[in-house]
Coordinates of C-alpha atoms in Angstrom, one line a residue:
V66 CA -132.2 69.7 98.6
Q67 CA -134.1 66.4 98.9
L68 CA -135.1 65.0 102.3
Q69 CA -135.7 61.4 103.2
A70 CA -137.4 60.6 106.5
S71 CA -137.1 57.3 108.3
G72 CA -137.3 55.6 111.7
G73 CA -141.0 55.5 112.2
G74 CA -142.7 52.4 113.5
W75 CA -144.9 50.9 116.2
V76 CA -144.2 51.4 119.8
Q77 CA -146.1 51.0 123.1
A78 CA -147.0 54.1 125.1
G79 CA -144.1 55.2 127.2
G80 CA -141.6 54.0 124.7
S81 CA -139.1 55.8 122.5
L82 CA -138.3 56.3 118.8
R83 CA -135.7 58.3 116.9
L84 CA -136.7 59.6 113.5
S85 CA -134.0 60.5 111.0
C86 CA -134.1 62.8 108.0
A87 CA -131.3 62.5 105.5
A88 CA -130.5 65.3 103.0
S89 CA -129.3 64.7 99.5
G90 CA -128.6 66.9 96.6
G91 CA -127.0 69.4 98.9
T92 CA -126.2 70.1 102.5
L93 CA -128.3 71.5 105.3
S94 CA -125.9 74.2 106.0
G95 CA -127.7 77.5 106.3
Y96 CA -131.1 75.9 106.6
D97 CA -133.4 75.9 109.6
I98 CA -134.8 72.5 110.1
G99 CA -138.2 71.3 111.5
W100 CA -140.4 68.4 112.2
F101 CA -144.2 68.4 111.6
R102 CA -146.9 65.8 112.0
Q103 CA -150.3 65.0 110.5
T104 CA -153.1 62.7 111.4
P105 CA -156.1 61.8 109.1
G106 CA -158.6 64.6 108.8
K107 CA -156.4 67.2 110.5
E108 CA -154.0 69.8 109.3
R109 CA -150.3 69.3 109.5
E110 CA -149.0 70.7 112.8
F111 CA -145.7 72.0 114.0
V112 CA -143.7 69.7 116.3
A113 CA -140.1 71.1 116.6
H114 CA -137.8 73.6 115.0
R115 CA -134.1 74.4 115.2
W116 CA -132.7 77.6 113.9
W117 CA -129.5 77.3 111.8
S118 CA -128.0 80.7 112.8
S119 CA -128.4 80.4 116.6
G120 CA -129.0 76.7 117.2
L121 CA -132.0 77.6 119.3
T122 CA -134.8 75.2 119.4
E123 CA -138.6 75.5 119.7
Y124 CA -141.2 72.8 120.5
A125 CA -144.9 72.5 120.4
D126 CA -146.3 72.5 124.0
S127 CA -147.6 69.0 123.5
V128 CA -144.1 67.5 123.0
K129 CA -142.0 69.9 125.1
G130 CA -139.8 68.0 127.5
R131 CA -140.3 64.7 125.6
F132 CA -139.0 65.4 122.1
T133 CA -135.5 66.6 121.1
I134 CA -134.6 67.9 117.7
S135 CA -130.9 67.8 116.6
R136 CA -128.7 67.8 113.5
D137 CA -125.5 66.3 112.4
N138 CA -124.1 68.5 109.7
A139 CA -121.4 66.1 108.7
K140 CA -123.9 63.4 108.1
K141 CA -126.4 65.8 106.6
T142 CA -129.0 64.3 108.9
V143 CA -131.7 65.7 111.2
Y144 CA -133.0 63.8 114.1
L145 CA -136.1 63.8 116.3
E146 CA -135.7 61.9 119.5
M147 CA -139.1 61.0 120.9
N148 CA -139.4 59.7 124.5
S149 CA -142.4 59.0 126.7
L150 CA -144.5 58.5 123.7
K151 CA -148.3 58.8 124.0
P152 CA -151.1 57.4 121.8
E153 CA -151.9 61.0 120.8
D154 CA -148.4 61.2 119.2
T155 CA -149.5 58.8 116.5
A156 CA -149.2 60.5 113.2
V157 CA -147.2 60.7 110.0
Y158 CA -144.1 62.8 110.8
Y159 CA -142.5 65.0 108.2
C160 CA -139.1 66.7 108.2
A161 CA -138.6 70.1 106.6
A162 CA -136.0 72.6 105.8
R163 CA -136.0 76.3 104.9
S164 CA -133.6 79.0 104.0
T165 CA -136.2 81.8 104.0
R166 CA -139.4 82.2 106.0
T167 CA -141.1 79.4 104.1
W168 CA -140.6 75.7 104.6
D169 CA -139.5 75.0 101.1
Y170 CA -138.3 71.4 101.3
W171 CA -140.2 68.4 102.7
G172 CA -139.4 64.8 103.3
Q173 CA -142.0 62.1 102.4
G174 CA -143.2 61.3 105.9
T175 CA -142.7 58.4 108.2
L176 CA -145.5 56.8 110.2
V177 CA -145.4 56.6 114.0
T178 CA -148.0 54.5 115.8
V179 CA -148.2 54.5 119.6
S180 CA -150.4 51.9 121.2
S181 CA -152.0 52.3 124.6

């Protein structure tokens, strides 16, 4: 499975963006999906996760209540809806998928810049 992330850009604080992650070379059926982010000099951090089997979601405390992860299996696409964006949300965002306990598949990243 190959993942292609898109939808990043520049937005003012308080604004919204929707990131997309399109899968090719296969479907996302049976895969958990996730979003991570990274800023220069820091390790990649978890943002959101959605289990395939249950549909349950999990979010980092820093984004809880503001971000929503979803998927459209027919379109083979994963989304991250981001609202009430803050300057500290500025990062390169990566989508990922896994069929085991390891995140095996990663998109190339899309940059989100939030200005104050």
